[in-house]
């Protein structure tokens, strides 16, 4: 795993996702919008979903959904079209203080039109 990035500096394998806007962030949610990291505060089973837009032809885009630095799901797109997308989802059993976040390599787009998203919810508590 490469260096985990910071906003504006995706690093080797960094977050680097555009926009970092929250359409809905419920009170009590343990999501750090600055780093794009969810930190579990209620142990249980969670569902996470991501969808990422690749804005340029011939480019590569890899996106990993990670739990505590371990890759859980990988999305990959090298399509020749100007726009492409990739998505993934996972059902994860989390304990308090576990973290879930996305890392990527390549260029993602869609900040203005919300073509890129990362969401999750508690399916049931432990």
Tab-separated table of C-alpha atoms in Angstrom, residues 45-91:
chain	number	residue	atom	x	y	z
A	45	UNK	CA	-23.022	-4.862	10.163
A	46	UNK	CA	-22.696	-2.022	7.652
A	47	UNK	CA	-23.239	-1.616	3.917
A	48	UNK	CA	-20.872	0.625	1.908
A	49	UNK	CA	-21.325	1.672	-1.719
A	50	UNK	CA	-19.131	3.691	-4.064
A	51	UNK	CA	-19.509	4.922	-7.608
A	52	UNK	CA	-16.730	6.859	-9.329
A	53	UNK	CA	-16.647	8.656	-12.684
A	54	UNK	CA	-13.526	8.425	-14.883
A	55	UNK	CA	-13.539	11.653	-16.930
A	56	UNK	CA	-10.957	11.062	-19.668
A	57	UNK	CA	-10.435	8.582	-22.490
A	58	UNK	CA	-7.580	6.130	-22.259
A	59	UNK	CA	-6.858	6.820	-18.609
A	60	UNK	CA	-6.761	4.239	-15.833
A	61	UNK	CA	-8.694	4.447	-12.605
A	62	UNK	CA	-8.361	2.051	-9.678
A	63	UNK	CA	-10.530	2.515	-6.576
A	64	UNK	CA	-10.195	0.416	-3.427
A	65	UNK	CA	-12.656	0.206	-0.571
A	66	UNK	CA	-10.558	-0.407	2.541
A	67	UNK	CA	-11.322	-1.564	6.057
A	68	UNK	CA	-8.505	-0.742	8.483
A	69	UNK	CA	-6.012	-0.466	5.582
A	70	UNK	CA	-7.013	-3.850	4.105
A	71	UNK	CA	-8.508	-3.861	0.593
A	72	UNK	CA	-12.044	-5.264	0.619
A	73	UNK	CA	-13.274	-4.379	-2.900
A	74	UNK	CA	-11.440	-3.043	-5.960
A	75	UNK	CA	-12.949	-1.272	-8.950
A	76	UNK	CA	-10.959	-0.780	-12.161
A	77	UNK	CA	-11.680	1.057	-15.409
A	78	UNK	CA	-9.426	1.625	-18.428
A	79	UNK	CA	-12.179	2.031	-20.990
A	80	UNK	CA	-11.484	3.964	-24.202
A	81	UNK	CA	-14.566	6.183	-23.829
A	82	UNK	CA	-14.287	9.767	-22.673
A	83	UNK	CA	-16.408	8.979	-19.623
A	84	UNK	CA	-16.450	5.718	-17.753
A	85	UNK	CA	-17.576	4.628	-14.355
A	86	UNK	CA	-16.857	1.987	-11.808
A	87	UNK	CA	-18.637	0.962	-8.671
A	88	UNK	CA	-18.475	-1.460	-5.815
A	89	UNK	CA	-20.157	-2.366	-2.564
A	90	UNK	CA	-19.493	-4.431	0.516
A	91	UNK	CA	-21.277	-5.691	3.608
